[in-house]
Amino acid sequence: MKAKPFKAKPFIRPPLMDSENSSHANGPLGPPCVTAPVAPVSFGSKLLPDSTSTMGVIKVSPDTAALYSACDMLDDMKSESSYTSSEEGCGGGERHAVLSYEQVRRLNDVMDEVVAIHGRGNFPTLHVRLRELVAGVRARLEAPQTAGGAGVNVRDVRLNGGAASHVLADRPQPYSDIDLIFTAELPTARHCDRVKAAVLGHLSTLMPPATPRRRASPAGLKEAYVSKMVRVNSDGDRWSLISLGNSRGHKSVELKFVDTMRRQFEFSVDSFQIALDSLLAFHECAQLPIGENFYPTVVGESVYGDFNEALSHLAEKLIATRQPEEIRGGGLLKYCALLAKGYRPARPDKIKTLERYMCSRFFIDFPELGQQRAKLEAYLRNHFVGREEEALKHRYLTLLHGVVRESTVCLMGHERRQTLALIEALACRELCARAPVLLAPQYYVCVCACAACAQCAQCVACAQCAPPAPYCDCCHAASCPA
């Protein structure tokens, strides 16, 4: 289902309600939902007020005061935020949209989820509701330094990555971690240090009351609960990342604090960002649960450029990007992961050119064989979580081997052979790690990923493979049991 684009200009803003007649306490975005003396006017799936009508009910939009805040929030997302990409949008379409009730309900379910932040060694596992974690971290960031905060101005908070795609997609989308973006002002490296201290300070409040003070020190908390910490401060990029959780096979929570970022996405299907401010304000103000006739206005954005186009790519499992040479690693590993999950190129005639750019940038960023091994092993460990995802590892490495073999033009012959041998060794390791398969006589397991093997009725394993690429030697009549 495609979301309707949301534009602030056509709104006719009626006078504000009398505060004495309002039965709800005003929050940052105003009261969540009220009846108002206006008649509903249809705007896609929303009902918006008309200034010249009689008594009516606004069912799903906020009241007039909250409508101002929604319009202002949308204007901020479009023009005022320095975090907005300067790249031209793809397709010339609208990059923002208002979420439907079903999407807001899924977003609310994600934010109500209790996440487990696993610690190393004998540090306890911290259980916290995601919504409360976001509110607590934001409060610490905005608190003055004299009160133990960071004294940083937070412009907004957004849900990003696979969790945002899960919220917007019509069908369930598995995601391996939860990405949260805090857009904030970080003019100096000292501000990043204060952000780190604020996050660790909030983690200390989640520790059990009986925890000794020495174990709750910033250094101890960082060692126990932070799995990754990144800081980037270069031309056009000023942001930091703190990844919480140290248990393999469980979702991690990645907190990204962004002042400016030139490249905000890899592919169109992971380019979605959902503003959480209105949902968080709703829970602060409203006493009733979210319902079909009572829920906040939530705005989503595709930093790829065209929201509806990116949403259609997500629904149809299409791969689209632009200028992959701007992405660290070229997006090569994510591209092969999408292929392994059944995605296909949106423009097959252009994909070979994009693959060459991806490979070139990957080997520029990771020129040494040791770096390549570490990157591949970390990607397999962090992005293939769960039994179904684990089963895709061998197919993923097979597809990666094919792309590197066919599209690498920047390596010398022996370097290319070394990289291919590394991928083959990892693929063999993943294949051998599987449970043994008992085969009937005259059957064998084909480990390739070609179209002909997928169509071979006698092949035991290949029937599960999606057909991506060229034919292989095992498909010849002399060696294929069919």
PDB file of C-alpha atoms in Angstrom, residues 332-341 376-377 379-381 384 389-405 419-431 447-449:
ATOM      1  CA  LEU A 332      28.871  -4.359  -1.821  1.00  0.00           C
ATOM      2  CA  LEU A 333      28.133  -6.543   1.205  1.00  0.00           C
ATOM      3  CA  LYS A 334      24.604  -5.179   1.638  1.00  0.00           C
ATOM      4  CA  TYR A 335      23.939  -5.607  -2.104  1.00  0.00           C
ATOM      5  CA  CYS A 336      24.844  -9.312  -2.001  1.00  0.00           C
ATOM      6  CA  ALA A 337      22.784  -9.747   1.177  1.00  0.00           C
ATOM      7  CA  LEU A 338      19.740  -8.342  -0.635  1.00  0.00           C
ATOM      8  CA  LEU A 339      20.368 -10.740  -3.531  1.00  0.00           C
ATOM      9  CA  ALA A 340      20.562 -13.648  -1.094  1.00  0.00           C
ATOM     10  CA  LYS A 341      17.195 -12.625   0.382  1.00  0.00           C
ATOM     11  CA  LEU A 376      33.255 -10.247   6.114  1.00  0.00           C
ATOM     12  CA  GLU A 377      33.232 -12.161   9.405  1.00  0.00           C
ATOM     13  CA  TYR A 379      29.049  -8.769   8.593  1.00  0.00           C
ATOM     14  CA  LEU A 380      28.110 -12.446   8.748  1.00  0.00           C
ATOM     15  CA  ARG A 381      27.977 -12.304  12.538  1.00  0.00           C
ATOM     16  CA  PHE A 384      22.466 -12.928   9.705  1.00  0.00           C
ATOM     17  CA  GLU A 389      19.085 -15.891   8.293  1.00  0.00           C
ATOM     18  CA  GLU A 390      21.868 -18.298   9.288  1.00  0.00           C
ATOM     19  CA  ALA A 391      20.797 -20.624   6.473  1.00  0.00           C
ATOM     20  CA  LEU A 392      21.461 -17.836   3.941  1.00  0.00           C
ATOM     21  CA  LYS A 393      25.140 -17.384   4.799  1.00  0.00           C
ATOM     22  CA  HIS A 394      26.487 -19.872   2.266  1.00  0.00           C
ATOM     23  CA  ARG A 395      24.294 -18.526  -0.515  1.00  0.00           C
ATOM     24  CA  TYR A 396      25.359 -14.991   0.394  1.00  0.00           C
ATOM     25  CA  LEU A 397      29.052 -15.864   0.122  1.00  0.00           C
ATOM     26  CA  THR A 398      28.450 -17.666  -3.179  1.00  0.00           C
ATOM     27  CA  LEU A 399      26.776 -14.580  -4.627  1.00  0.00           C
ATOM     28  CA  LEU A 400      29.540 -12.342  -3.279  1.00  0.00           C
ATOM     29  CA  HIS A 401      32.131 -14.615  -4.904  1.00  0.00           C
ATOM     30  CA  GLY A 402      30.361 -14.271  -8.257  1.00  0.00           C
ATOM     31  CA  VAL A 403      30.112 -10.471  -8.063  1.00  0.00           C
ATOM     32  CA  VAL A 404      33.780 -10.080  -7.087  1.00  0.00           C
ATOM     33  CA  ARG A 405      34.865 -12.499  -9.805  1.00  0.00           C
ATOM     34  CA  THR A 419      40.178 -12.419  -2.157  1.00  0.00           C
ATOM     35  CA  LEU A 420      38.264 -15.094  -4.065  1.00  0.00           C
ATOM     36  CA  ALA A 421      40.088 -17.814  -2.104  1.00  0.00           C
ATOM     37  CA  LEU A 422      39.128 -16.061   1.145  1.00  0.00           C
ATOM     38  CA  ILE A 423      35.439 -16.007   0.161  1.00  0.00           C
ATOM     39  CA  GLU A 424      35.621 -19.667  -0.902  1.00  0.00           C
ATOM     40  CA  ALA A 425      37.140 -20.636   2.448  1.00  0.00           C
ATOM     41  CA  LEU A 426      34.422 -18.794   4.369  1.00  0.00           C
ATOM     42  CA  ALA A 427      31.726 -20.393   2.191  1.00  0.00           C
ATOM     43  CA  CYS A 428      33.210 -23.845   2.797  1.00  0.00           C
ATOM     44  CA  ARG A 429      33.282 -23.182   6.538  1.00  0.00           C
ATOM     45  CA  GLU A 430      29.604 -22.185   6.548  1.00  0.00           C
ATOM     46  CA  LEU A 431      28.658 -25.227   4.473  1.00  0.00           C
ATOM     47  CA  VAL A 447      26.337 -25.569  -3.980  1.00  0.00           C
ATOM     48  CA  CYS A 448      26.104 -23.173  -6.889  1.00  0.00           C
ATOM     49  CA  ALA A 449      23.532 -20.411  -7.350  1.00  0.00           C
TER      50      ALA A 449
END
